[in-house]
Amino acid sequence: MIAQPTAGYDCIIIGGGPSGSTVGTLLADFGHRVLILEQGKFPRHHIGESLMPHTYWVFKRLGMLEKMNRSPFPRKESVQFVSANGQESQPFFFPDRDPNEWSTTWQVRRDLFDQMMLDNAAEHGAEVRLGVRVKEVLFDGDRAVGVRAVVDGRPTDIPAKVVIDASGVCGLLSKQLGIRVGDPGLKNAAIYAYYKDAFVDEGRNAGATIVIHTPNKMGWFWFIPLPDRITSIGIVAPPSCIITGRGDDPLATLEQEIEDCPSIAKRIVGAKRVSGSYVTSDFTYRSRQLAGNGWVMVGDAFCFLDPIYSSGVMLALQSGAFAADAIHDALGADDVSGKRLGVFGQSLVNGIHAIRRLVYTYYDREFSFAKFMKARPHCHDPLVRTLIGDVFHDENEVLFEHLKDFTTLPDNFDLDRSRN
Ligand code: FAD
């Protein structure tokens, strides 16, 4: 049993991305005093534009559904895979499995989306400070008691009963504690840019995310339609293939890779590039520990998975919602021990593991969705369920049984139980 300190905020959240604004909104709804510290000035660019339908339930809790319905974001009803030889899978249409509004989702511009989410947190009562960088989490023994942040240029200590790390890939706390571990099989990089008037399918597949294998099977492209006839196009591959191995001009590399891949090249005939190129690392990692005394991690601060199935924002929202419930419960019980704050750990990790398994399958050179579905049509339902992001249940094993011919996983990605 760990008692609470008296002064300051109930909760300080480091980072105002989707995970931070989710946990902040819900904790404010519970009536807690919440401070969100975001180092950037919003709106700001961010990658991660394609959502999974399972975000619906968290959006509902956040009061975001109406705002999303009024937004300019295209509706996404499907995902489609194209193999290295250009063979297209049937699109996986999410509403075919369950024809309801929660089976579709959106393709978002993250500058607008993250701003909407953070504004929503403020409307629900969270205090939001932009341009404030947290330098470290403060500890009294093994118990987090607040943060040291740079406020108006000065280091300032701010106490709180619970500190939530939502700092994304920066991973402030996992780096401070030295508990981040990489996933040895998933070390990629990405280069991407934006195009106007690329060829987008008509009808139900118009909002699809299309995932296209490069002809050499070393990587894949994403093709994501956004508002105003803009399409986000990016390539993901090992850094040795697209960064170090192909000269030092990322834009030239991206355009060469597109030219070499007829399935994507044909979609940008007549399109105009309207941005420079962006480069980002894309290494899968996790923290060994989700929570400790007085602290908890959410979103990418805890774990990042290769983005092939567009799972990042869904995991950010879902972990934010799980954390808000656990923190509310812990504050009510006057027990902010790691055990209590991290009570949702195993459910979260099981869900992440289900998607990670499908990620590894995709990178198996023998695997293709088109062939797999032809050979095992009965897997359609569990597969679509995973692609939707409906992974926080015990039935993932059905699909795993069928995927096991293709996947060898380096370890089980579990939490280090001894640390909580
Ligand atoms: P973030 O959105 O990164 O937010 C963290 C925030 O914390 C940032 O605003 C940052 O400024 C702030 N911060 C960091 N350090 C500090 C500090 N010390 N003090 C104060 N503030 C701080 N996901 C999808 O769902 N769909 C996709 O299609 C998709 N594609 C992707 C493609 C690529 C190449 C990559 C790399 C990722 C992709 N993702 C995708 C993943 C997605 O971007 C993330 O999972 C998602 O943004 C996680 O949200 P978050 O709130 O945890 O972190």
Coordinates of N, CA and C in Angstrom, one line a residue, residues 1-3 143 161-162 291-296 326 330-331 334-343 420:
M1 N 0.9 -1.2 0.0 CA 0.0 0.0 0.0 C 0.9 1.3 0.0
I2 N 0.7 2.1 -1.0 CA 1.6 3.3 -1.1 C 0.6 4.5 -1.0
A3 N 0.8 5.3 0.1 CA -0.1 6.4 0.3 C 0.3 7.6 -0.6
R143 N 9.3 5.6 -5.7 CA 8.0 6.1 -5.9 C 8.0 7.4 -6.7
K161 N 0.2 13.1 -7.6 CA 0.1 11.7 -7.0 C 0.4 10.6 -8.0
V162 N 0.1 10.9 -9.3 CA 0.4 9.9 -10.3 C 1.0 10.6 -11.5
A291 N 4.1 -0.2 -15.3 CA 3.7 0.7 -14.2 C 4.6 0.5 -13.1
G292 N 4.8 1.5 -12.2 CA 5.5 1.3 -11.0 C 4.8 2.1 -9.9
N293 N 5.4 2.3 -8.8 CA 4.7 3.0 -7.7 C 4.6 4.5 -8.1
G294 N 3.4 5.0 -8.3 CA 3.1 6.4 -8.7 C 3.3 6.7 -10.1
W295 N 3.5 5.7 -11.0 CA 3.7 6.0 -12.4 C 3.1 4.9 -13.3
V296 N 2.7 5.3 -14.5 CA 2.2 4.3 -15.5 C 2.5 4.9 -16.9
A326 N -7.7 2.4 -14.3 CA -6.9 1.9 -13.2 C -6.4 3.0 -12.2
A330 N -7.2 3.4 -8.3 CA -6.0 3.5 -7.4 C -6.2 4.8 -6.5
L331 N -6.5 5.9 -7.1 CA -6.7 7.1 -6.3 C -7.8 7.0 -5.3
D334 N -6.6 5.1 -2.4 CA -5.4 5.6 -1.8 C -4.3 4.6 -1.8
D335 N -4.1 4.0 -3.0 CA -3.1 3.0 -3.2 C -2.6 3.1 -4.6
V336 N -1.5 3.9 -4.8 CA -1.0 4.1 -6.1 C 0.2 3.2 -6.4
S337 N 0.2 2.0 -5.9 CA 1.3 1.1 -6.1 C 1.3 0.6 -7.6
G338 N 2.5 0.2 -8.1 CA 2.6 -0.3 -9.4 C 1.6 -1.4 -9.7
K339 N 1.4 -2.2 -8.7 CA 0.5 -3.4 -8.9 C -0.9 -2.9 -9.3
R340 N -1.3 -1.9 -8.6 CA -2.7 -1.4 -8.8 C -2.8 -0.6 -10.1
L341 N -1.8 0.2 -10.3 CA -1.8 1.1 -11.5 C -1.7 0.3 -12.8
G342 N -0.9 -0.8 -12.7 CA -0.7 -1.6 -13.9 C -1.6 -2.8 -14.1
V343 N -2.7 -2.8 -13.4 CA -3.6 -3.9 -13.4 C -4.1 -4.4 -14.8
N420 N 6.8 -5.3 -11.2 CA 5.7 -4.6 -10.8 C 5.3 -4.8 -9.3

